[in-house]
Short mmCIF file of N, CA, C and O in Angstrom, two decimals:
data_model
loop_
_atom_site.label_atom_id
_atom_site.label_comp_id
_atom_site.label_asym_id
_atom_site.label_seq_id
_atom_site.Cartn_x
_atom_site.Cartn_y
_atom_site.Cartn_z
N UNK O 1 -1.12 -23.00 -10.67
CA UNK O 1 -1.50 -21.62 -10.39
C UNK O 1 -0.24 -20.79 -10.14
O UNK O 1 0.68 -21.20 -9.46
N UNK O 2 -0.23 -19.60 -10.68
CA UNK O 2 0.88 -18.67 -10.48
C UNK O 2 0.82 -18.15 -9.06
O UNK O 2 -0.24 -17.88 -8.51
N UNK O 3 1.97 -18.01 -8.45
CA UNK O 3 2.02 -17.48 -7.08
C UNK O 3 1.31 -16.14 -7.01
O UNK O 3 1.48 -15.29 -7.87
N UNK O 4 0.50 -15.95 -5.98
CA UNK O 4 -0.31 -14.74 -5.87
C UNK O 4 0.52 -13.48 -5.70
O UNK O 4 0.06 -12.40 -5.98
N UNK O 5 1.76 -13.61 -5.24
CA UNK O 5 2.58 -12.42 -5.02
C UNK O 5 3.31 -11.97 -6.28
O UNK O 5 3.96 -10.92 -6.25
N UNK O 6 3.23 -12.72 -7.37
CA UNK O 6 3.91 -12.31 -8.59
C UNK O 6 3.40 -10.95 -9.07
O UNK O 6 4.16 -10.15 -9.60
N UNK O 7 2.15 -10.65 -8.84
CA UNK O 7 1.57 -9.37 -9.26
C UNK O 7 2.02 -8.23 -8.35
O UNK O 7 1.97 -7.08 -8.75
N UNK O 8 2.45 -8.53 -7.15
CA UNK O 8 2.87 -7.49 -6.21
C UNK O 8 4.04 -6.68 -6.76
O UNK O 8 4.17 -5.49 -6.48
N UNK O 9 4.89 -7.30 -7.53
CA UNK O 9 6.06 -6.63 -8.10
C UNK O 9 5.66 -5.42 -8.95
O UNK O 9 6.39 -4.44 -9.02
N UNK O 10 4.52 -5.48 -9.57
CA UNK O 10 4.06 -4.41 -10.48
C UNK O 10 2.83 -3.68 -9.97
O UNK O 10 2.27 -2.85 -10.68
N UNK O 11 2.43 -3.98 -8.77
CA UNK O 11 1.21 -3.42 -8.20
C UNK O 11 1.43 -1.97 -7.75
O UNK O 11 2.47 -1.63 -7.21
N UNK O 12 0.42 -1.11 -7.95
CA UNK O 12 0.53 0.28 -7.48
C UNK O 12 0.17 0.43 -5.99
O UNK O 12 -0.18 1.50 -5.55
N UNK O 13 0.23 -0.66 -5.24
CA UNK O 13 0.01 -0.64 -3.79
C UNK O 13 -1.46 -0.55 -3.40
O UNK O 13 -1.83 0.24 -2.54
N UNK O 14 -2.28 -1.35 -4.02
CA UNK O 14 -3.70 -1.39 -3.68
C UNK O 14 -3.92 -1.63 -2.19
O UNK O 14 -4.79 -1.03 -1.58
N UNK O 15 -3.14 -2.50 -1.60
CA UNK O 15 -3.35 -2.90 -0.20
C UNK O 15 -2.85 -1.86 0.80
O UNK O 15 -3.00 -2.05 2.01
N UNK O 16 -2.28 -0.77 0.35
CA UNK O 16 -1.73 0.24 1.26
C UNK O 16 -2.70 1.37 1.57
O UNK O 16 -2.29 2.45 2.01
N UNK O 17 -3.97 1.13 1.34
CA UNK O 17 -5.03 2.10 1.63
C UNK O 17 -5.99 1.49 2.63
O UNK O 17 -6.43 0.37 2.45
N UNK O 18 -6.30 2.22 3.68
CA UNK O 18 -7.22 1.71 4.69
C UNK O 18 -8.65 1.88 4.18
O UNK O 18 -9.06 2.97 3.80
N UNK O 19 -9.36 0.80 4.17
CA UNK O 19 -10.77 0.81 3.79
C UNK O 19 -11.62 0.58 5.03
O UNK O 19 -11.14 0.04 6.03
N UNK O 20 -12.88 0.93 4.94
CA UNK O 20 -13.79 0.71 6.05
C UNK O 20 -13.79 -0.77 6.42
O UNK O 20 -13.93 -1.64 5.55
N UNK O 21 -13.59 -1.06 7.68
CA UNK O 21 -13.59 -2.44 8.14
C UNK O 21 -12.25 -3.13 8.07
O UNK O 21 -12.10 -4.25 8.54
N UNK O 22 -11.26 -2.49 7.47
CA UNK O 22 -9.93 -3.12 7.38
C UNK O 22 -9.03 -2.57 8.48
O UNK O 22 -9.25 -1.48 9.00
N UNK O 23 -8.02 -3.34 8.81
CA UNK O 23 -7.15 -2.96 9.91
C UNK O 23 -5.77 -3.55 9.68
O UNK O 23 -5.64 -4.75 9.41
N UNK O 24 -4.74 -2.75 9.76
CA UNK O 24 -3.36 -3.23 9.70
C UNK O 24 -2.86 -3.36 11.12
O UNK O 24 -2.78 -2.37 11.85
N UNK O 25 -2.57 -4.57 11.53
CA UNK O 25 -2.08 -4.82 12.89
C UNK O 25 -0.57 -4.75 12.91
O UNK O 25 0.11 -5.47 12.19
N UNK O 26 -0.03 -3.85 13.72
CA UNK O 26 1.41 -3.68 13.89
C UNK O 26 1.76 -4.11 15.31
O UNK O 26 1.24 -3.54 16.27
N UNK O 27 2.62 -5.12 15.44
CA UNK O 27 2.98 -5.59 16.78
C UNK O 27 4.35 -5.06 17.21
O UNK O 27 5.00 -4.31 16.47
N UNK O 28 4.78 -5.45 18.40
CA UNK O 28 6.04 -4.95 18.96
C UNK O 28 7.24 -5.32 18.09
O UNK O 28 8.18 -4.52 17.95
N UNK O 29 7.24 -6.49 17.49
CA UNK O 29 8.34 -6.89 16.61
C UNK O 29 8.39 -6.01 15.36
O UNK O 29 9.47 -5.63 14.91
N UNK O 30 7.22 -5.68 14.82
CA UNK O 30 7.17 -4.79 13.66
C UNK O 30 7.70 -3.41 14.02
O UNK O 30 8.49 -2.82 13.28
N UNK O 31 7.29 -2.91 15.17
CA UNK O 31 7.73 -1.59 15.63
C UNK O 31 9.25 -1.57 15.81
O UNK O 31 9.93 -0.64 15.40
N UNK O 32 9.79 -2.64 16.40
CA UNK O 32 11.24 -2.72 16.60
C UNK O 32 11.98 -2.78 15.27
O UNK O 32 13.02 -2.15 15.09
N UNK O 33 11.44 -3.52 14.30
CA UNK O 33 12.07 -3.62 12.98
C UNK O 33 12.10 -2.25 12.31
O UNK O 33 13.11 -1.84 11.72
N UNK O 34 11.01 -1.50 12.42
CA UNK O 34 10.92 -0.17 11.83
C UNK O 34 11.87 0.80 12.55
O UNK O 34 12.54 1.61 11.92
N UNK O 35 11.95 0.68 13.86
CA UNK O 35 12.87 1.52 14.64
C UNK O 35 14.31 1.30 14.20
O UNK O 35 15.07 2.26 14.00
N UNK O 36 14.69 0.03 14.03
CA UNK O 36 16.06 -0.26 13.58
C UNK O 36 16.28 0.26 12.16
O UNK O 36 17.36 0.74 11.84
N UNK O 37 15.24 0.19 11.33
CA UNK O 37 15.33 0.70 9.95
C UNK O 37 15.67 2.19 9.95
O UNK O 37 16.49 2.65 9.15
N UNK O 38 15.03 2.93 10.83
CA UNK O 38 15.24 4.38 10.90
C UNK O 38 16.36 4.79 11.88
O UNK O 38 16.73 5.96 11.93
N UNK O 39 16.83 3.85 12.68
CA UNK O 39 17.87 4.17 13.66
C UNK O 39 17.33 4.99 14.81
O UNK O 39 18.02 5.88 15.33
N UNK O 40 16.07 4.72 15.20
CA UNK O 40 15.44 5.43 16.31
C UNK O 40 14.90 4.42 17.32
O UNK O 40 14.95 3.21 17.07
N UNK O 41 14.38 4.89 18.42
CA UNK O 41 13.85 4.00 19.44
C UNK O 41 12.46 3.51 19.08
O UNK O 41 11.75 4.14 18.28
N UNK O 42 12.06 2.41 19.72
CA UNK O 42 10.70 1.91 19.54
C UNK O 42 9.69 2.98 19.96
O UNK O 42 8.66 3.19 19.31
N UNK O 43 10.00 3.68 21.05
CA UNK O 43 9.11 4.74 21.53
C UNK O 43 8.96 5.85 20.51
O UNK O 43 7.86 6.40 20.34
N UNK O 44 10.04 6.19 19.84
CA UNK O 44 9.97 7.23 18.81
C UNK O 44 9.09 6.78 17.64
O UNK O 44 8.33 7.58 17.08
N UNK O 45 9.18 5.50 17.27
CA UNK O 45 8.32 4.97 16.20
C UNK O 45 6.86 5.07 16.63
O UNK O 45 6.00 5.53 15.87
N UNK O 46 6.58 4.63 17.86
CA UNK O 46 5.19 4.69 18.36
C UNK O 46 4.65 6.11 18.34
O UNK O 46 3.53 6.36 17.91
N UNK O 47 5.46 7.04 18.77
CA UNK O 47 5.02 8.45 18.85
C UNK O 47 4.82 9.06 17.47
O UNK O 47 3.85 9.78 17.23
N UNK O 48 5.73 8.77 16.56
CA UNK O 48 5.71 9.41 15.25
C UNK O 48 4.80 8.73 14.23
O UNK O 48 4.18 9.41 13.41
N UNK O 49 4.70 7.39 14.27
CA UNK O 49 4.04 6.67 13.19
C UNK O 49 2.82 5.83 13.58
O UNK O 49 2.08 5.40 12.71
N UNK O 50 2.62 5.58 14.88
CA UNK O 50 1.57 4.66 15.30
C UNK O 50 0.33 5.43 15.78
O UNK O 50 0.43 6.39 16.53
N UNK O 51 -0.82 4.93 15.36
CA UNK O 51 -2.12 5.47 15.77
C UNK O 51 -2.74 4.48 16.74
O UNK O 51 -2.77 3.27 16.46
N UNK O 52 -3.24 4.97 17.86
CA UNK O 52 -3.75 4.05 18.87
C UNK O 52 -2.59 3.22 19.39
O UNK O 52 -1.51 3.72 19.62
N UNK O 53 -2.81 1.92 19.51
CA UNK O 53 -1.73 1.06 19.99
C UNK O 53 -1.07 0.25 18.89
O UNK O 53 0.10 -0.08 18.98
N UNK O 54 -1.84 -0.10 17.86
CA UNK O 54 -1.32 -1.11 16.95
C UNK O 54 -1.60 -0.90 15.47
O UNK O 54 -1.78 -1.87 14.73
N UNK O 55 -1.61 0.32 15.00
CA UNK O 55 -1.75 0.53 13.56
C UNK O 55 -1.05 1.83 13.16
O UNK O 55 -0.81 2.70 14.00
N UNK O 56 -0.71 1.94 11.90
CA UNK O 56 -0.06 3.15 11.40
C UNK O 56 -1.05 4.30 11.28
O UNK O 56 -2.23 4.10 11.02
N UNK O 57 -0.52 5.48 11.43
CA UNK O 57 -1.28 6.67 11.07
C UNK O 57 -1.48 6.63 9.56
O UNK O 57 -0.70 5.98 8.85
N UNK O 58 -2.49 7.31 9.09
CA UNK O 58 -2.74 7.35 7.65
C UNK O 58 -2.89 8.79 7.20
O UNK O 58 -3.11 9.69 7.99
N UNK O 59 -2.78 8.98 5.90
CA UNK O 59 -2.98 10.30 5.29
C UNK O 59 -4.48 10.53 5.08
O UNK O 59 -5.29 9.62 5.22
N UNK O 60 -4.82 11.71 4.66
CA UNK O 60 -6.22 12.08 4.43
C UNK O 60 -6.91 11.16 3.41
O UNK O 60 -8.10 10.89 3.53
N UNK O 61 -6.15 10.66 2.43
CA UNK O 61 -6.75 9.79 1.41
C UNK O 61 -6.85 8.33 1.87
O UNK O 61 -7.26 7.47 1.12
N UNK O 62 -6.42 8.06 3.11
CA UNK O 62 -6.48 6.71 3.64
C UNK O 62 -5.24 5.88 3.38
O UNK O 62 -5.16 4.73 3.76
N UNK O 63 -4.23 6.47 2.74
CA UNK O 63 -3.03 5.71 2.41
C UNK O 63 -2.08 5.65 3.60
O UNK O 63 -2.07 6.52 4.47
N UNK O 64 -1.27 4.62 3.61
CA UNK O 64 -0.25 4.42 4.63
C UNK O 64 0.73 5.59 4.59
O UNK O 64 1.09 6.08 3.52
N UNK O 65 1.18 6.01 5.75
CA UNK O 65 2.11 7.15 5.81
C UNK O 65 3.46 6.84 5.18
O UNK O 65 4.21 7.74 4.87
N UNK O 66 3.76 5.56 4.96
CA UNK O 66 5.03 5.19 4.34
C UNK O 66 4.92 4.99 2.83
O UNK O 66 5.91 4.66 2.18
N UNK O 67 3.75 5.20 2.28
CA UNK O 67 3.56 5.03 0.85
C UNK O 67 4.20 6.20 0.11
O UNK O 67 3.98 7.36 0.44
N UNK O 68 4.99 5.91 -0.90
CA UNK O 68 5.68 6.94 -1.67
C UNK O 68 4.78 7.35 -2.83
O UNK O 68 4.45 6.54 -3.69
N UNK O 69 4.37 8.60 -2.84
CA UNK O 69 3.54 9.11 -3.93
C UNK O 69 4.40 9.44 -5.14
O UNK O 69 5.60 9.65 -5.03
N UNK O 70 3.78 9.47 -6.30
CA UNK O 70 4.48 9.84 -7.52
C UNK O 70 5.14 8.68 -8.23
O UNK O 70 5.80 8.87 -9.24
N UNK O 71 4.99 7.47 -7.72
CA UNK O 71 5.55 6.27 -8.35
C UNK O 71 4.41 5.33 -8.72
O UNK O 71 3.37 5.33 -8.08
N UNK O 72 4.62 4.51 -9.73
CA UNK O 72 3.60 3.56 -10.16
C UNK O 72 3.70 2.25 -9.39
O UNK O 72 2.70 1.63 -9.06
N UNK O 73 4.90 1.79 -9.10
CA UNK O 73 5.08 0.54 -8.35
C UNK O 73 6.25 0.68 -7.38
O UNK O 73 6.95 1.69 -7.39
N UNK O 74 6.42 -0.33 -6.55
CA UNK O 74 7.48 -0.32 -5.52
C UNK O 74 7.39 0.96 -4.69
O UNK O 74 8.36 1.70 -4.55
N UNK O 75 6.22 1.19 -4.13
CA UNK O 75 5.92 2.44 -3.46
C UNK O 75 6.12 2.44 -1.95
O UNK O 75 5.97 3.45 -1.30
N UNK O 76 6.47 1.30 -1.35
CA UNK O 76 6.62 1.23 0.10
C UNK O 76 7.95 1.83 0.52
O UNK O 76 9.01 1.36 0.12
N UNK O 77 7.88 2.84 1.36
CA UNK O 77 9.09 3.51 1.82
C UNK O 77 9.86 2.74 2.88
O UNK O 77 10.99 3.08 3.20
N UNK O 78 9.24 1.68 3.43
CA UNK O 78 9.92 0.85 4.43
C UNK O 78 9.83 -0.62 4.03
O UNK O 78 9.72 -1.50 4.88
N UNK O 79 9.90 -0.89 2.76
CA UNK O 79 9.67 -2.24 2.26
C UNK O 79 10.46 -3.32 3.01
O UNK O 79 9.90 -4.35 3.39
N UNK O 80 11.72 -3.11 3.24
CA UNK O 80 12.53 -4.12 3.93
C UNK O 80 12.16 -4.26 5.41
O UNK O 80 12.44 -5.29 6.03
N UNK O 81 11.53 -3.24 5.99
CA UNK O 81 11.15 -3.26 7.41
C UNK O 81 9.64 -3.31 7.61
O UNK O 81 9.16 -3.16 8.72
N UNK O 82 8.89 -3.52 6.56
CA UNK O 82 7.42 -3.46 6.65
C UNK O 82 6.87 -4.49 7.64
O UNK O 82 7.50 -5.50 7.90
N UNK O 83 5.68 -4.22 8.18
CA UNK O 83 5.07 -5.13 9.16
C UNK O 83 4.82 -6.54 8.58
O UNK O 83 4.67 -6.70 7.37
N UNK O 84 4.77 -7.50 9.47
CA UNK O 84 4.53 -8.89 9.07
C UNK O 84 3.24 -9.02 8.26
O UNK O 84 3.20 -9.74 7.27
N UNK O 85 2.20 -8.33 8.65
CA UNK O 85 0.94 -8.41 7.91
C UNK O 85 1.12 -7.97 6.46
O UNK O 85 0.57 -8.57 5.55
N UNK O 86 1.92 -6.96 6.24
CA UNK O 86 2.20 -6.49 4.88
C UNK O 86 3.04 -7.52 4.13
O UNK O 86 2.83 -7.77 2.94
N UNK O 87 3.99 -8.13 4.82
CA UNK O 87 4.84 -9.15 4.19
C UNK O 87 4.03 -10.36 3.76
O UNK O 87 4.28 -10.95 2.71
N UNK O 88 3.07 -10.75 4.57
CA UNK O 88 2.30 -11.98 4.32
C UNK O 88 1.16 -11.81 3.32
O UNK O 88 0.70 -12.79 2.75
N UNK O 89 0.67 -10.59 3.13
CA UNK O 89 -0.46 -10.35 2.23
C UNK O 89 -0.07 -10.74 0.81
O UNK O 89 1.03 -10.45 0.38
N UNK O 90 -0.91 -11.42 0.09
CA UNK O 90 -2.32 -11.77 0.28
C UNK O 90 -2.57 -13.17 0.86
O UNK O 90 -3.56 -13.81 0.55
N UNK O 91 -1.69 -13.63 1.72
CA UNK O 91 -1.89 -14.86 2.50
C UNK O 91 -2.10 -16.09 1.63
O UNK O 91 -3.01 -16.88 1.86
N UNK O 92 -1.28 -16.24 0.61
CA UNK O 92 -1.36 -17.39 -0.31
C UNK O 92 -2.71 -17.53 -1.00
O UNK O 92 -3.14 -18.62 -1.36
N UNK O 93 -3.38 -16.43 -1.15
CA UNK O 93 -4.66 -16.36 -1.87
C UNK O 93 -4.50 -15.40 -3.03
O UNK O 93 -3.59 -14.57 -3.03
N UNK O 94 -5.39 -15.46 -4.01
CA UNK O 94 -5.35 -14.43 -5.06
C UNK O 94 -5.59 -13.05 -4.44
O UNK O 94 -6.35 -12.91 -3.49
N UNK O 95 -4.93 -12.05 -4.97
CA UNK O 95 -5.09 -10.70 -4.45
C UNK O 95 -6.53 -10.25 -4.60
O UNK O 95 -7.07 -10.24 -5.71
N UNK O 96 -7.18 -9.85 -3.51
CA UNK O 96 -8.59 -9.44 -3.60
C UNK O 96 -8.79 -8.17 -4.42
O UNK O 96 -9.86 -7.94 -4.95
N UNK O 97 -7.75 -7.36 -4.56
CA UNK O 97 -7.88 -6.13 -5.34
C UNK O 97 -7.91 -6.43 -6.83
O UNK O 97 -8.36 -5.61 -7.62
N UNK O 98 -7.42 -7.59 -7.22
CA UNK O 98 -7.46 -8.00 -8.61
C UNK O 98 -8.72 -8.79 -8.90
O UNK O 98 -9.29 -8.70 -9.97
N UNK O 99 -9.19 -9.55 -7.92
CA UNK O 99 -10.33 -10.45 -8.14
C UNK O 99 -11.68 -9.83 -7.80
O UNK O 99 -12.70 -10.36 -8.22
N UNK O 100 -11.71 -8.75 -7.05
CA UNK O 100 -12.99 -8.13 -6.65
C UNK O 100 -13.11 -6.75 -7.29
O UNK O 100 -12.48 -5.79 -6.84
N UNK O 101 -13.93 -6.66 -8.29
CA UNK O 101 -14.07 -5.41 -9.04
C UNK O 101 -14.49 -4.23 -8.16
O UNK O 101 -13.95 -3.13 -8.30
N UNK O 102 -15.43 -4.45 -7.24
CA UNK O 102 -15.88 -3.34 -6.39
C UNK O 102 -14.76 -2.82 -5.49
O UNK O 102 -14.65 -1.62 -5.25
N UNK O 103 -13.90 -3.70 -5.04
CA UNK O 103 -12.77 -3.29 -4.22
C UNK O 103 -11.79 -2.47 -5.05
O UNK O 103 -11.32 -1.42 -4.63
N UNK O 104 -11.51 -2.93 -6.25
CA UNK O 104 -10.63 -2.21 -7.16
C UNK O 104 -11.20 -0.84 -7.51
O UNK O 104 -10.49 0.17 -7.52
N UNK O 105 -12.49 -0.76 -7.75
CA UNK O 105 -13.13 0.52 -8.10
C UNK O 105 -13.09 1.50 -6.93
O UNK O 105 -13.05 2.71 -7.14
N UNK O 106 -13.05 1.00 -5.71
CA UNK O 106 -12.95 1.86 -4.53
C UNK O 106 -11.55 2.46 -4.41
O UNK O 106 -11.38 3.63 -4.08
N UNK O 107 -10.55 1.65 -4.70
CA UNK O 107 -9.15 2.06 -4.52
C UNK O 107 -8.59 2.82 -5.72
O UNK O 107 -7.80 3.75 -5.57
N UNK O 108 -8.99 2.46 -6.92
CA UNK O 108 -8.38 3.02 -8.13
C UNK O 108 -8.33 4.55 -8.17
O UNK O 108 -7.28 5.12 -8.47
N UNK O 109 -9.40 5.26 -7.84
CA UNK O 109 -9.31 6.74 -7.89
C UNK O 109 -8.26 7.31 -6.94
O UNK O 109 -7.59 8.29 -7.26
N UNK O 110 -8.08 6.69 -5.79
CA UNK O 110 -7.06 7.15 -4.84
C UNK O 110 -5.66 6.93 -5.41
O UNK O 110 -4.78 7.78 -5.25
N UNK O 111 -5.47 5.79 -6.05
CA UNK O 111 -4.15 5.49 -6.61
C UNK O 111 -3.83 6.43 -7.77
O UNK O 111 -2.73 6.96 -7.86
N UNK O 112 -4.79 6.65 -8.64
CA UNK O 112 -4.57 7.55 -9.77
C UNK O 112 -4.15 8.93 -9.27
O UNK O 112 -3.21 9.52 -9.76
N UNK O 113 -4.82 9.40 -8.24
CA UNK O 113 -4.49 10.71 -7.69
C UNK O 113 -3.10 10.71 -7.05
O UNK O 113 -2.34 11.66 -7.22
N UNK O 114 -2.75 9.64 -6.35
CA UNK O 114 -1.47 9.62 -5.64
C UNK O 114 -0.27 9.42 -6.54
O UNK O 114 0.84 9.83 -6.20
N UNK O 115 -0.45 8.78 -7.69
CA UNK O 115 0.69 8.61 -8.60
C UNK O 115 0.72 9.71 -9.65
O UNK O 115 1.60 9.74 -10.49
N UNK O 116 -0.26 10.59 -9.61
CA UNK O 116 -0.31 11.75 -10.50
C UNK O 116 -0.34 11.36 -11.97
O UNK O 116 0.40 11.89 -12.78
N UNK O 117 -1.19 10.38 -12.29
CA UNK O 117 -1.38 10.01 -13.68
C UNK O 117 -2.85 10.16 -14.02
O UNK O 117 -3.70 10.13 -13.15
N UNK O 118 -3.11 10.31 -15.27
CA UNK O 118 -4.48 10.38 -15.72
C UNK O 118 -5.06 8.98 -15.72
O UNK O 118 -4.35 8.01 -15.81
N UNK O 119 -6.38 8.90 -15.63
CA UNK O 119 -7.01 7.59 -15.68
C UNK O 119 -6.87 7.02 -17.08
O UNK O 119 -6.63 7.73 -18.05
N UNK O 120 -7.01 5.74 -17.20
CA UNK O 120 -6.91 5.04 -18.48
C UNK O 120 -7.85 5.66 -19.50
O UNK O 120 -7.48 5.91 -20.63
N UNK O 121 -9.09 5.94 -19.08
CA UNK O 121 -10.09 6.49 -20.00
C UNK O 121 -9.70 7.87 -20.50
O UNK O 121 -9.95 8.23 -21.63
N UNK O 122 -9.06 8.66 -19.64
CA UNK O 122 -8.64 10.01 -20.05
C UNK O 122 -7.40 9.97 -20.93
O UNK O 122 -7.21 10.81 -21.79
N UNK O 123 -6.54 9.00 -20.71
CA UNK O 123 -5.28 8.90 -21.44
C UNK O 123 -5.47 8.29 -22.82
O UNK O 123 -4.83 8.70 -23.78
N UNK O 124 -6.33 7.31 -22.95
CA UNK O 124 -6.48 6.55 -24.18
C UNK O 124 -6.76 7.42 -25.40
O UNK O 124 -6.06 7.29 -26.41
N UNK O 125 -7.74 8.33 -25.38
CA UNK O 125 -7.98 9.15 -26.58
C UNK O 125 -6.76 9.94 -27.02
O UNK O 125 -6.49 10.05 -28.21
N UNK O 126 -6.00 10.49 -26.07
CA UNK O 126 -4.83 11.27 -26.46
C UNK O 126 -3.73 10.39 -27.02
O UNK O 126 -2.97 10.83 -27.86
N UNK O 127 -3.65 9.16 -26.56
CA UNK O 127 -2.65 8.24 -27.11
C UNK O 127 -2.97 7.92 -28.57
O UNK O 127 -2.09 7.81 -29.40
N UNK O 128 -4.26 7.76 -28.88
CA UNK O 128 -4.67 7.43 -30.23
C UNK O 128 -4.47 8.61 -31.18
O UNK O 128 -4.28 8.43 -32.38
N UNK O 129 -4.52 9.82 -30.65
CA UNK O 129 -4.36 11.00 -31.50
C UNK O 129 -2.90 11.25 -31.89
O UNK O 129 -2.63 11.97 -32.83
N UNK O 130 -1.95 10.68 -31.18
CA UNK O 130 -0.52 10.92 -31.45
C UNK O 130 -0.04 10.19 -32.65
O UNK O 130 -0.36 9.29 -33.18
#
């Protein structure tokens, strides 16, 4: 079996959107890593980026505040300092966004909008006309 993270290299960041029932847990070590990444204090990270006690704030579309819009892949703005949960996903399992059609259908419209590309169905006819 191919390593499940091989697809992450080309992924448009399916896992960077908060869905109902999902939760990104950010602990003190993650906060400290992010603080060092930005050259600020842990308290400044908590104030600026953390919602509640242990998760990132999100944008209106449910995406992580560190997600870089306008790109197709490699969209994490803090990739080298990202939380452990982000580093470990998909936990040595096949990516659920690739294997579960309903999950992909929930996320795909958000991704299309955030990378500013037309959907496959809208693009295909124009490609054939060229």
